PDB file of C-alpha atoms in Angstrom:
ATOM      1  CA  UNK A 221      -1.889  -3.664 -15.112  1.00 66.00           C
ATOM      2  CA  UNK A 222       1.233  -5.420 -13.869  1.00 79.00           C
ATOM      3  CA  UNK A 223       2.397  -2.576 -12.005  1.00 94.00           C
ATOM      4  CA  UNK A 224      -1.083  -2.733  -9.582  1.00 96.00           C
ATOM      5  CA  UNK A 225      -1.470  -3.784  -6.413  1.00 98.00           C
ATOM      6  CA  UNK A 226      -4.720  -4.091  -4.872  1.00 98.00           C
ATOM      7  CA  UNK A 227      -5.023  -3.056  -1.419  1.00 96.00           C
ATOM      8  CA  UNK A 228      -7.390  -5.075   1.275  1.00 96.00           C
ATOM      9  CA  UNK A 229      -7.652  -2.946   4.502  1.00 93.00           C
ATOM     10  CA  UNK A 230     -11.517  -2.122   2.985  1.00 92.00           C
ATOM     11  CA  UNK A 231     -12.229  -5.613   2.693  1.00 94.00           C
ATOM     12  CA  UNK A 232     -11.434  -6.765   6.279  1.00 91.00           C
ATOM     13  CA  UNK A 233     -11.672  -3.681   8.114  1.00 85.00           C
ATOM     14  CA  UNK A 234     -13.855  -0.260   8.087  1.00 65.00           C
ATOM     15  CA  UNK A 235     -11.162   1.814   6.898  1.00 54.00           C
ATOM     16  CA  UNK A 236     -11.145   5.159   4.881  1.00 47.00           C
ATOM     17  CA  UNK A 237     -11.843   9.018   5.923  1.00 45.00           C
ATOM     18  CA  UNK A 238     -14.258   8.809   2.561  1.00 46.00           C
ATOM     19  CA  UNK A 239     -15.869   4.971   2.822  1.00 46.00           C
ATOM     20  CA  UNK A 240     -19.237   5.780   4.675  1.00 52.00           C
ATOM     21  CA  UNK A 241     -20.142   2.091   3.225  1.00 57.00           C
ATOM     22  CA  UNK A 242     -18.243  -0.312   5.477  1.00 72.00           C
ATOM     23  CA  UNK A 243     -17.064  -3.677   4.467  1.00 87.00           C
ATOM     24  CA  UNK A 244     -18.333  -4.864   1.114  1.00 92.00           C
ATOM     25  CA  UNK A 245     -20.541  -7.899   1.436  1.00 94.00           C
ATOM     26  CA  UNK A 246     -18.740 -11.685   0.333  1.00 95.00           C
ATOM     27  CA  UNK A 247     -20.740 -11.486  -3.141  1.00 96.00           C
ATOM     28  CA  UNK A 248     -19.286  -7.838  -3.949  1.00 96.00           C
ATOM     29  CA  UNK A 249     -15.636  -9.081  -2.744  1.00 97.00           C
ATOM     30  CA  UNK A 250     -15.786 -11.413  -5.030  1.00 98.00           C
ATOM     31  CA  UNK A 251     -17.071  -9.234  -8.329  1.00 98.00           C
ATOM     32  CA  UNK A 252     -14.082  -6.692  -7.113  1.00 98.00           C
ATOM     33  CA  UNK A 253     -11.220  -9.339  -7.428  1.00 98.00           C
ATOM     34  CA  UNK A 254     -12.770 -11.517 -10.204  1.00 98.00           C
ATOM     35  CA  UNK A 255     -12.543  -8.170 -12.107  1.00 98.00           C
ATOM     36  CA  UNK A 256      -9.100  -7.174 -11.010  1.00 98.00           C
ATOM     37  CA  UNK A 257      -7.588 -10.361 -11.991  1.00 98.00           C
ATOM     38  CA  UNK A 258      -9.588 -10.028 -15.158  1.00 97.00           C
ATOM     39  CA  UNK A 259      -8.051  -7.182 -15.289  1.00 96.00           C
ATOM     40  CA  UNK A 260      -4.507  -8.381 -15.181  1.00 96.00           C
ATOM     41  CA  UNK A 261      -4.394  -7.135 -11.166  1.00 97.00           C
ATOM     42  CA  UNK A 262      -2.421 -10.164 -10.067  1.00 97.00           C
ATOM     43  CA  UNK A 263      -1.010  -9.198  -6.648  1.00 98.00           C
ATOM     44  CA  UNK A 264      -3.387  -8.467  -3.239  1.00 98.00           C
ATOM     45  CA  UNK A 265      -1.923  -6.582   0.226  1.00 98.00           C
ATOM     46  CA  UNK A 266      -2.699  -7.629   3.328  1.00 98.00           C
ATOM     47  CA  UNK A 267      -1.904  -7.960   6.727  1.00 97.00           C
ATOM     48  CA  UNK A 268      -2.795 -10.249   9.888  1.00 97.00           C
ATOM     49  CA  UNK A 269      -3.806  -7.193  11.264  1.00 95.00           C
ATOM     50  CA  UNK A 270      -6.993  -6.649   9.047  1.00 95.00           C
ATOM     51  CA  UNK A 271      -9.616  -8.360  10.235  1.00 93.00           C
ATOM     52  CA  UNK A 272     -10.818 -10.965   8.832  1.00 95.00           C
ATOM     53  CA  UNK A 273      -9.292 -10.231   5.445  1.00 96.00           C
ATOM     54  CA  UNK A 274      -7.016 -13.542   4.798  1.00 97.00           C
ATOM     55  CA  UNK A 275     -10.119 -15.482   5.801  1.00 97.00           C
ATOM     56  CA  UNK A 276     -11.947 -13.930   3.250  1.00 97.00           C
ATOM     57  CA  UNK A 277      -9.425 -14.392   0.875  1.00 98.00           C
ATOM     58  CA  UNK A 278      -8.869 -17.739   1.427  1.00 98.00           C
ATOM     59  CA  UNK A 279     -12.573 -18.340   1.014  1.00 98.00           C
ATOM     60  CA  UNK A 280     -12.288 -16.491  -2.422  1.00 98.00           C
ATOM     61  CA  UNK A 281      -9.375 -18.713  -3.509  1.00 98.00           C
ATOM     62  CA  UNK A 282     -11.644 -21.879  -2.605  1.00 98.00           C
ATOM     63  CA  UNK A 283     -14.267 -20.492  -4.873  1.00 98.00           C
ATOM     64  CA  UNK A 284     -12.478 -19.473  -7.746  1.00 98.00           C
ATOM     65  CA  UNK A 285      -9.513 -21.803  -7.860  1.00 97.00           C
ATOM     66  CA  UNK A 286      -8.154 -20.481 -10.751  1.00 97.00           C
ATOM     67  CA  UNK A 287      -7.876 -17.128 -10.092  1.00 97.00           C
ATOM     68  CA  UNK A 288      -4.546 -17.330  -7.575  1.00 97.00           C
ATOM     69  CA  UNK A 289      -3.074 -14.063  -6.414  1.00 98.00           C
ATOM     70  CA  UNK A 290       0.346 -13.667  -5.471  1.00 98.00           C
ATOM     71  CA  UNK A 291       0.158 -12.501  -1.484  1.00 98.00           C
ATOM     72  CA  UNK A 292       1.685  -9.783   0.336  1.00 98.00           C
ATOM     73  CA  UNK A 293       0.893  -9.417   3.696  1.00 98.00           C
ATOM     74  CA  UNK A 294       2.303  -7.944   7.243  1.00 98.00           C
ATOM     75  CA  UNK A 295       3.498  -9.669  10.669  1.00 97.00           C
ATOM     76  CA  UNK A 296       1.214  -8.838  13.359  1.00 94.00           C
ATOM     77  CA  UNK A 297       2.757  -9.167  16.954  1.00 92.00           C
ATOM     78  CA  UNK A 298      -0.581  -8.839  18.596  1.00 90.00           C
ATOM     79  CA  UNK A 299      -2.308 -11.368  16.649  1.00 90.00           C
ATOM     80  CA  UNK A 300      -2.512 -13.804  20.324  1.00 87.00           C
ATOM     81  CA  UNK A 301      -4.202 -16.590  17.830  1.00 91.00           C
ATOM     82  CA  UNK A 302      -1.253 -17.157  15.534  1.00 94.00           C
ATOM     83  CA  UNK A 303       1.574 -19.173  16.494  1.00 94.00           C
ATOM     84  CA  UNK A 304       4.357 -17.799  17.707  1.00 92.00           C
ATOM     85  CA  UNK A 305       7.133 -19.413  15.796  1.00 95.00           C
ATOM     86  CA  UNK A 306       7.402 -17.662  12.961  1.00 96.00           C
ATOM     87  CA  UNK A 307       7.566 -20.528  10.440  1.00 97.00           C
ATOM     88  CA  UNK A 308       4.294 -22.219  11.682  1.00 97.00           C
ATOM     89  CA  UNK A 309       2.815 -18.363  11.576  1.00 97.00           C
ATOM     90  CA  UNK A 310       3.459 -18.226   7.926  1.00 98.00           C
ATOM     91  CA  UNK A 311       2.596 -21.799   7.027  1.00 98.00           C
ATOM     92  CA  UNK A 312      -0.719 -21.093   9.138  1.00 97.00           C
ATOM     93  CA  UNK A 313      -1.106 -17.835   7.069  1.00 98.00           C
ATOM     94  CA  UNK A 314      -0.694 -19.753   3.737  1.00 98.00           C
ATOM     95  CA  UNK A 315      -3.144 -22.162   5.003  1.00 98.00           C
ATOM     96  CA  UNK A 316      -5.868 -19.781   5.791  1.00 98.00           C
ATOM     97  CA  UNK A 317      -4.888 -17.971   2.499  1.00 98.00           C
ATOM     98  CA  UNK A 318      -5.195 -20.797   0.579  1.00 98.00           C
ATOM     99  CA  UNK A 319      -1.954 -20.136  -1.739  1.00 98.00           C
ATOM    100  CA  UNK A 320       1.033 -22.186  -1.757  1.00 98.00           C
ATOM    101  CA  UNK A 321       3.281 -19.349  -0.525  1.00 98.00           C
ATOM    102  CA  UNK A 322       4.096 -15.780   0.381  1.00 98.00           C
ATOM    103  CA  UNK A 323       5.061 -13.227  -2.621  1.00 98.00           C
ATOM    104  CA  UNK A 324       6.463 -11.115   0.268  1.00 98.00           C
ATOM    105  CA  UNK A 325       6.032 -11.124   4.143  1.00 98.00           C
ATOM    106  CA  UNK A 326       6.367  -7.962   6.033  1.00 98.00           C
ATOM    107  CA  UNK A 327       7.196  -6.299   9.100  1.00 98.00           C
ATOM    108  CA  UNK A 328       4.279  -3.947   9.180  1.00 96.00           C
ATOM    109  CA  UNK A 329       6.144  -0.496  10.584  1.00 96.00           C
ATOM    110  CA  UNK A 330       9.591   0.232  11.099  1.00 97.00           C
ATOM    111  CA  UNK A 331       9.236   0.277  15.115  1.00 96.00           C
ATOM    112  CA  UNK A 332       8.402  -4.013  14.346  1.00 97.00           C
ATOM    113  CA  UNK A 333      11.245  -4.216  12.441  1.00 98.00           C
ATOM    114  CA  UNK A 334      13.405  -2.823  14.453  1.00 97.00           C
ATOM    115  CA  UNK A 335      12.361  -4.604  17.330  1.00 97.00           C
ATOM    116  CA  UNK A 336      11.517  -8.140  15.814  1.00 97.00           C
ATOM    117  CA  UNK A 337      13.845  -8.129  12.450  1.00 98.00           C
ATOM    118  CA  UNK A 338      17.163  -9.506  15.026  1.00 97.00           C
ATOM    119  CA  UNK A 339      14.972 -12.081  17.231  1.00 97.00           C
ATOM    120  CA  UNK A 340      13.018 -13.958  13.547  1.00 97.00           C
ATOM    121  CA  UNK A 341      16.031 -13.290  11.172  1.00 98.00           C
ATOM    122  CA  UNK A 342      17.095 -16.688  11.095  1.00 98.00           C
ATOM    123  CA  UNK A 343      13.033 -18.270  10.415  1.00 98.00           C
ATOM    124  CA  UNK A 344      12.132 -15.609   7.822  1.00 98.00           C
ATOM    125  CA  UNK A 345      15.904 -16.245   5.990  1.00 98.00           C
ATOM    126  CA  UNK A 346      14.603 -20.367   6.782  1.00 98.00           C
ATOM    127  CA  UNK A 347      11.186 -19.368   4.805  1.00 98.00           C
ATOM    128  CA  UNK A 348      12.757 -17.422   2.208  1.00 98.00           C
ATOM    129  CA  UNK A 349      15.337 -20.781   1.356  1.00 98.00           C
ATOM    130  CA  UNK A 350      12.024 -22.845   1.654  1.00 98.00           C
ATOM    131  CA  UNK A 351      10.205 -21.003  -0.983  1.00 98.00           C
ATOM    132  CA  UNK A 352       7.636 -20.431   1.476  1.00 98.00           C
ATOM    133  CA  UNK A 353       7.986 -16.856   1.099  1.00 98.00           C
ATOM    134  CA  UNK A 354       9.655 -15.203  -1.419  1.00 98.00           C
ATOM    135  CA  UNK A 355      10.713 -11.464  -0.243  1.00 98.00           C
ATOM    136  CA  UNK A 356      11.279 -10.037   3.151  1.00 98.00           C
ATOM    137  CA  UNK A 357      10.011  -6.457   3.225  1.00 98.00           C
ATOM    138  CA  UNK A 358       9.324  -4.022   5.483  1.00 98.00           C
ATOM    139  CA  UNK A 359       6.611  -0.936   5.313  1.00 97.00           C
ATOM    140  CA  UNK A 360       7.642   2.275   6.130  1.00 96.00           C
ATOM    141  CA  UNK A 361       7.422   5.694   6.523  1.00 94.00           C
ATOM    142  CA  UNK A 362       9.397   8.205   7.200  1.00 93.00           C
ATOM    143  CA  UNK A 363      13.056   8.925   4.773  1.00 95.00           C
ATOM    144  CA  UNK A 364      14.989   8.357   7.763  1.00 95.00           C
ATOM    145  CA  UNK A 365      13.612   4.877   8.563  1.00 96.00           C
ATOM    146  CA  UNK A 366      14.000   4.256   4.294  1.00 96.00           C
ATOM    147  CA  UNK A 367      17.848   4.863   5.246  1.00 97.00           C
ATOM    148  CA  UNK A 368      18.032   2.721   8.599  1.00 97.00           C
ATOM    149  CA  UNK A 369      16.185  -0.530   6.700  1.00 98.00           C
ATOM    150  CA  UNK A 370      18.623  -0.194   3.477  1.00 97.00           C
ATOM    151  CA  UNK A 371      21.288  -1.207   5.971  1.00 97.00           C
ATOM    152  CA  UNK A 372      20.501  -4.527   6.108  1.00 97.00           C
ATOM    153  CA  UNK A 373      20.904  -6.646   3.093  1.00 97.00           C
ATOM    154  CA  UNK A 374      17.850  -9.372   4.013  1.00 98.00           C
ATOM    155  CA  UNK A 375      15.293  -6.529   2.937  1.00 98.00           C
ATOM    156  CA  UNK A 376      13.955  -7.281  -0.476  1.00 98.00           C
ATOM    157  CA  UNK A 377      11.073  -4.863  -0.643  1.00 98.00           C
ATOM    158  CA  UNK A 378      10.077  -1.627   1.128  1.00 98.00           C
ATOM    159  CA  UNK A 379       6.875  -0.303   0.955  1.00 98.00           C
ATOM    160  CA  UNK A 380       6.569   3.457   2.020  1.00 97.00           C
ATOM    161  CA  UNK A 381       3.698   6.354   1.031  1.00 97.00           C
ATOM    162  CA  UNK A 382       4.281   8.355  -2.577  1.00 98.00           C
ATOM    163  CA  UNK A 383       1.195  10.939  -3.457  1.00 97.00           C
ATOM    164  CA  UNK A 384       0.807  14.169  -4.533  1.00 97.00           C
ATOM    165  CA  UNK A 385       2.301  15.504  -1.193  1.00 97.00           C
ATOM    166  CA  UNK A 386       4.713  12.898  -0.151  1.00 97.00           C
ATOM    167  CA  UNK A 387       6.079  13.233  -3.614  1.00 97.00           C
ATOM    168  CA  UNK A 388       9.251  13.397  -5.512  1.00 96.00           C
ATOM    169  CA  UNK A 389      10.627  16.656  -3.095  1.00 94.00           C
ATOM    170  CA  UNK A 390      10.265  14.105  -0.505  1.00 94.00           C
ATOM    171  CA  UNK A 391      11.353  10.781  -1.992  1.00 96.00           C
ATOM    172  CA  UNK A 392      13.723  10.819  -5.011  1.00 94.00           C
ATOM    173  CA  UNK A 393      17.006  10.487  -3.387  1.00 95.00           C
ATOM    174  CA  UNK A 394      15.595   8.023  -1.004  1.00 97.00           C
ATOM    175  CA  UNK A 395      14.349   6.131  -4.366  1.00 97.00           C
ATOM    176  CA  UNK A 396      17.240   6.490  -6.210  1.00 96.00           C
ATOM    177  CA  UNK A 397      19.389   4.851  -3.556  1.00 97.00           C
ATOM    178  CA  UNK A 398      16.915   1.914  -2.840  1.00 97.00           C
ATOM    179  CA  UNK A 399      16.960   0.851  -6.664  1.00 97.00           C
ATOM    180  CA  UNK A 400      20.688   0.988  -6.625  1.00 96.00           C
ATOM    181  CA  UNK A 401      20.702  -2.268  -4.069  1.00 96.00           C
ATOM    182  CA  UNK A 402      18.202  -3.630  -5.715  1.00 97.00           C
ATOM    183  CA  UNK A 403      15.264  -2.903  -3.357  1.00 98.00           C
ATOM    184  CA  UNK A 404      12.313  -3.716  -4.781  1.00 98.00           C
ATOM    185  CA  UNK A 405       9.803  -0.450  -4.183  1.00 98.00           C
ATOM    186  CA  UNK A 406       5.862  -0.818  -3.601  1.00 98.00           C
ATOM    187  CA  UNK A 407       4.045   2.411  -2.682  1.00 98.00           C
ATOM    188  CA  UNK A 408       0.949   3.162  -0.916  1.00 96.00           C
ATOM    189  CA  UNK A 409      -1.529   6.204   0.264  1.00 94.00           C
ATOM    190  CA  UNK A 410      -1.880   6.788  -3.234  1.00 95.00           C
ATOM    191  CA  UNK A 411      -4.719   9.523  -2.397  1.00 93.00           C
ATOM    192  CA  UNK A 412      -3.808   9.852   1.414  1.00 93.00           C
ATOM    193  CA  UNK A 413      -6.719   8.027   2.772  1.00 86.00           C
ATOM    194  CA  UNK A 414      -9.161   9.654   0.275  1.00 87.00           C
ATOM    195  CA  UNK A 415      -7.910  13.321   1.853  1.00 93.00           C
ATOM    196  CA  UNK A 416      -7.437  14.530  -1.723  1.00 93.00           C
ATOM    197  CA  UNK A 417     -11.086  13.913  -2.166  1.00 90.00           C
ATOM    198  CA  UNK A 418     -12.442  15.926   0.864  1.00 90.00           C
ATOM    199  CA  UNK A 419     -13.766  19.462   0.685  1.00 92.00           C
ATOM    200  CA  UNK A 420     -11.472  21.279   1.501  1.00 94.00           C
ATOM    201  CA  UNK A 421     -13.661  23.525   4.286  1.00 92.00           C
ATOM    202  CA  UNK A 422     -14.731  20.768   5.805  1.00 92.00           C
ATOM    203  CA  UNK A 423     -11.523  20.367   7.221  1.00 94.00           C
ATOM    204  CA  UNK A 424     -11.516  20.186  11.254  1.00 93.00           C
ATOM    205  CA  UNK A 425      -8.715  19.849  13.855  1.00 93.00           C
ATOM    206  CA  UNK A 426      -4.973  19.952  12.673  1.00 94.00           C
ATOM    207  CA  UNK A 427      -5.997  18.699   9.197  1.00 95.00           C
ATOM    208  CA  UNK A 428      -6.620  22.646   8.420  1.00 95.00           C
ATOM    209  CA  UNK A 429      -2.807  22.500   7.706  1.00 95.00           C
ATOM    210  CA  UNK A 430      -3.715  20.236   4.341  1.00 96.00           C
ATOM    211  CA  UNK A 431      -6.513  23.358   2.817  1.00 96.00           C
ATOM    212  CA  UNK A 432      -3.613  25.566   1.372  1.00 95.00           C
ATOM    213  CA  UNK A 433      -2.076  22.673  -0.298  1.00 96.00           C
ATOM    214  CA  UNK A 434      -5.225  21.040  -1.843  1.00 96.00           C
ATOM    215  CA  UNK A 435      -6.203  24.388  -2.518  1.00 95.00           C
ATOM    216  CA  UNK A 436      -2.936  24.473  -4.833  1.00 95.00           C
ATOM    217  CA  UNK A 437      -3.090  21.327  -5.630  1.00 95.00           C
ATOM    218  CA  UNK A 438      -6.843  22.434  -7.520  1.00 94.00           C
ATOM    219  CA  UNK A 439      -5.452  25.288  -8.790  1.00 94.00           C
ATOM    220  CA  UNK A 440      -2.837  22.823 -10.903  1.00 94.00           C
ATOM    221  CA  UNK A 441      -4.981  20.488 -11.764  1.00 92.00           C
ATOM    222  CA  UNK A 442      -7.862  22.822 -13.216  1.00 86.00           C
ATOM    223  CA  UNK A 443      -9.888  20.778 -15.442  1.00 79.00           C
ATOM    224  CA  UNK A 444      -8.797  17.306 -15.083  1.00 85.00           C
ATOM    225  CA  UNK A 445      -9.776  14.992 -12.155  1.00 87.00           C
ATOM    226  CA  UNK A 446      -7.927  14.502  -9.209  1.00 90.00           C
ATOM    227  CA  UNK A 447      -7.953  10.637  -9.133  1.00 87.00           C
ATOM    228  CA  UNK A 448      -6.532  10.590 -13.030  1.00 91.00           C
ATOM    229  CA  UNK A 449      -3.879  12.766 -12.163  1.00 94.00           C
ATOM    230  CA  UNK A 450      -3.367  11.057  -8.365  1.00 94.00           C
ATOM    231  CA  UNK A 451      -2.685   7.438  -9.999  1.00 94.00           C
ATOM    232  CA  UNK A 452      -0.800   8.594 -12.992  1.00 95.00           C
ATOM    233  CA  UNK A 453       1.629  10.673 -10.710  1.00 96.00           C
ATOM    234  CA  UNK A 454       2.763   7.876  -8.906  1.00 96.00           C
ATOM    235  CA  UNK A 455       2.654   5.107 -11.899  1.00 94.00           C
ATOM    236  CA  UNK A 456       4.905   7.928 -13.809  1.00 93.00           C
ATOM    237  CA  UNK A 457       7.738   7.363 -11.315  1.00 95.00           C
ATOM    238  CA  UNK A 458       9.963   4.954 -13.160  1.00 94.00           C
ATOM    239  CA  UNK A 459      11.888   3.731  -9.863  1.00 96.00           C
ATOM    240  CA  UNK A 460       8.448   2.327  -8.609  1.00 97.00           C
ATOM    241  CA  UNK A 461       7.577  -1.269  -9.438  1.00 97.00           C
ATOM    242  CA  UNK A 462       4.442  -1.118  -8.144  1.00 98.00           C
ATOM    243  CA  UNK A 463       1.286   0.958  -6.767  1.00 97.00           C
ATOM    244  CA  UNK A 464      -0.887  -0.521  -4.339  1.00 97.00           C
ATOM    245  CA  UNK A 465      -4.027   1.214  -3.951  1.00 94.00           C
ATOM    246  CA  UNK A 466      -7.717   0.077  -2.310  1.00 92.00           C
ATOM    247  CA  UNK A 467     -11.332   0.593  -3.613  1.00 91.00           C
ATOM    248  CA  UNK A 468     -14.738   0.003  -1.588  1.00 89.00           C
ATOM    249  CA  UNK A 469     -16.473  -0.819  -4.474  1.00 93.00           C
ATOM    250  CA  UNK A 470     -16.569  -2.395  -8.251  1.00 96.00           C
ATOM    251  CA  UNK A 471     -17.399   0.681 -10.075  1.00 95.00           C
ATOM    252  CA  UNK A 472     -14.734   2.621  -7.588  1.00 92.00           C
ATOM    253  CA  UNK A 473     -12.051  -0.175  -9.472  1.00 95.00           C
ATOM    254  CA  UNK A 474     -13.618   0.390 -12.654  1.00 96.00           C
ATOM    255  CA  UNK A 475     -12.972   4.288 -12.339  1.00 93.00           C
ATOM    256  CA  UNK A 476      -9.024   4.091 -11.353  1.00 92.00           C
ATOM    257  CA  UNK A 477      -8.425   1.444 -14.015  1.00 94.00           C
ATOM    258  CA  UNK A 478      -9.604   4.235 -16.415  1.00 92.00           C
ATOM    259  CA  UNK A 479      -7.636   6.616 -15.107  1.00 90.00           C
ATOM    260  CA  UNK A 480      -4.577   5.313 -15.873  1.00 90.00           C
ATOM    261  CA  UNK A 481      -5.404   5.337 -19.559  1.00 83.00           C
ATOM    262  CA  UNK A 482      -5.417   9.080 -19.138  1.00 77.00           C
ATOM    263  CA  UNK A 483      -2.094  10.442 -20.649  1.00 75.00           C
ATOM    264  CA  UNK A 484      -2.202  13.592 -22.643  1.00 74.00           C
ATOM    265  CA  UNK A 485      -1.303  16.737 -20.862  1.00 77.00           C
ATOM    266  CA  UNK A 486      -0.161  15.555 -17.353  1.00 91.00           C
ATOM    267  CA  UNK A 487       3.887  16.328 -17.617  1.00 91.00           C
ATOM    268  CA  UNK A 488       3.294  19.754 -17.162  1.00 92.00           C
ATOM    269  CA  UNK A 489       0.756  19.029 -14.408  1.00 94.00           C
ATOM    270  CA  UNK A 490       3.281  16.756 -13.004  1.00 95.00           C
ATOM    271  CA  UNK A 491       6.309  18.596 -12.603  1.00 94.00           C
ATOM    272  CA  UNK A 492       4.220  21.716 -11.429  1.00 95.00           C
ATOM    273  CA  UNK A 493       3.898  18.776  -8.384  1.00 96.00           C
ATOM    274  CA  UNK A 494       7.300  18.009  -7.976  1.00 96.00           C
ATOM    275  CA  UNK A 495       7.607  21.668  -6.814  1.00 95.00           C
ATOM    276  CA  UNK A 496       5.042  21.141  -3.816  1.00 96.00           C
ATOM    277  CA  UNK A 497       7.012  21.141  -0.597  1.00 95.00           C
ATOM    278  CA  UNK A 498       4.684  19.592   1.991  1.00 95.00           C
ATOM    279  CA  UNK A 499       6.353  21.273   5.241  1.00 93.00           C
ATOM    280  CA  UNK A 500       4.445  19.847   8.117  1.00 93.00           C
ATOM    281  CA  UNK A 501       5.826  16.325   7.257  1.00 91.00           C
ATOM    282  CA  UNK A 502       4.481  14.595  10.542  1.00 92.00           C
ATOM    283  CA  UNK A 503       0.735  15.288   8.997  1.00 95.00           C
ATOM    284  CA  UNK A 504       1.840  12.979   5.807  1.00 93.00           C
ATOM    285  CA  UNK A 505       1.114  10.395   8.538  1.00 91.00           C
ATOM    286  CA  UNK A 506      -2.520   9.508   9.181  1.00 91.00           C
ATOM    287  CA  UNK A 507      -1.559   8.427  12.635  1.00 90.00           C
ATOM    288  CA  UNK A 508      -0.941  11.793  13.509  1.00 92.00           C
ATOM    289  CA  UNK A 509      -4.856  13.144  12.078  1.00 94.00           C
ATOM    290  CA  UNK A 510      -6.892  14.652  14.776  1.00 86.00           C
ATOM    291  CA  UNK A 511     -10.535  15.829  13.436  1.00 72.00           C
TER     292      UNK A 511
END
């Protein structure tokens, strides 16, 4: 399960269109990452913008010393409690995290980076020589700002959405490009904030542009279920080194794990979803959801 990362937004944060359960307790955090790691799930995303999700991590750490993740997790310029210079912000992150450094720190959209990546350059390149951190990444959406970040060669890692709609149409050349320098590629929205899940006439507001395309997207799929083939799309993209998805629950963990031992008959599922042209490609953007 190398090629897992498991997300934290759940854990620190009420978060989901689906999760009508909240934050798990400390006792069910726990059973969730003692599995994953278990599991072989050695890598956790985060960001100083989720609550109180490095505390609880940290916490974890202190209870189960031996069962260290590697840490990625996203600058915050509102976070008024951390310290402004950016090398005591990531040795106070570490700290709280309880690790002894950063797999990867991130500017957490493309509108930080832009505005930050010139003015803390110099600390994160500082960190990075340090061995405090060990990538600089940035999370993304859009192609566009995938083009713009691949201009500067201090980016290690992008992170950027890849699902069943924001699929290959939408990303391969983008892809293709980034592994050619060497960019390291993490994707998210695996099942677009539990949208593929939804029925489909419940649907409200502008998200009545999704119902033709899950519609379709049930009509391909047929008899297999949508979370197998949801995981397995995007682990079946050899240009991505790794899938970072979340759960609100052990058996939820249990369930996608399975999954993606689910093989047999997906190609032809697959490239029936390489066809999909999403066309309204503003509403691959949660931000943009109005219900």
């Amino acid at each position: 399960m190398k090629k897992i990362i498991l997300g934290t937004v759940q854990f620190g944060l009420d978060y989901g269109i689906n999760n009508n359960l909240g934050k798990p307790s400390f006792n069910d955090f726990c059973k969730i990452l003692n599995f994953a790691y278990s599991n072989g799930i050695k890598f956790l995303d985060s960001a100083e913008s989720y609550g109180n999700c490095h505390e609880r991590i940290g916490k974890y750490h202190f209870t189960y010393p031996l069962n260290k993740f590697n840490i990625i997790t996203k600058f915050s310029p509102d976070r008024e409690d951390l310290p402004k210079n950016m090398v005591e912000r990531v040795k106070k992150n570490i700290e709280i995290l309880k690790v002894k450094n950063l797999y990867c720190y991130m500017f957490h959209s493309f509108f930080d980076f832009n505005s930050l990546f010139s003015k803390y350059k110099d600390e994160l390149l500082l960190l990075k020589k340090n061995k405090l951190i060990k990538k600089i990444g940035v999370s993304i959406h859009s192609n566009h700002e995938i083009n713009e970040v691949l201009k500067y060669k201090e980016i290690d890692l992008i992170q950027v959405p890849y699902n069943l709609l924001d699929n290959i149409k939408k990303r391969n050349k983008t892809f293709l490009k980034a592994k050619e320098m060497g960019i390291e590629i993490h994707t998210r929205s695996v099942f677009l904030q539990g949208l593929f899940f939804k029925e489909i006439n419940s649907l409200r507001g502008n998200m009545r542009v999704f119902k033709k395309y899950l519609q379709n997207l049930n009509n391909i799929i047929l008899d297999n279920n949508m979370d197998d083939v949801a995981l397995n799309y995007a682990f079946d993209n050899k240009s991505i080194d790794a899938v970072l998805f979340g759960v609100d629950n052990l058996n939820h963990l249990r369930t996608n794990l399975k999954s993606l031992l689910i093989k047999n008959g997906l190609d032809n599922i697959f490239s029936k979803i390489n066809e999909i042209n999403f066309e309204e490609e503003s509403m691959l953007n949660p931000v943009n959801w109005t219900k």
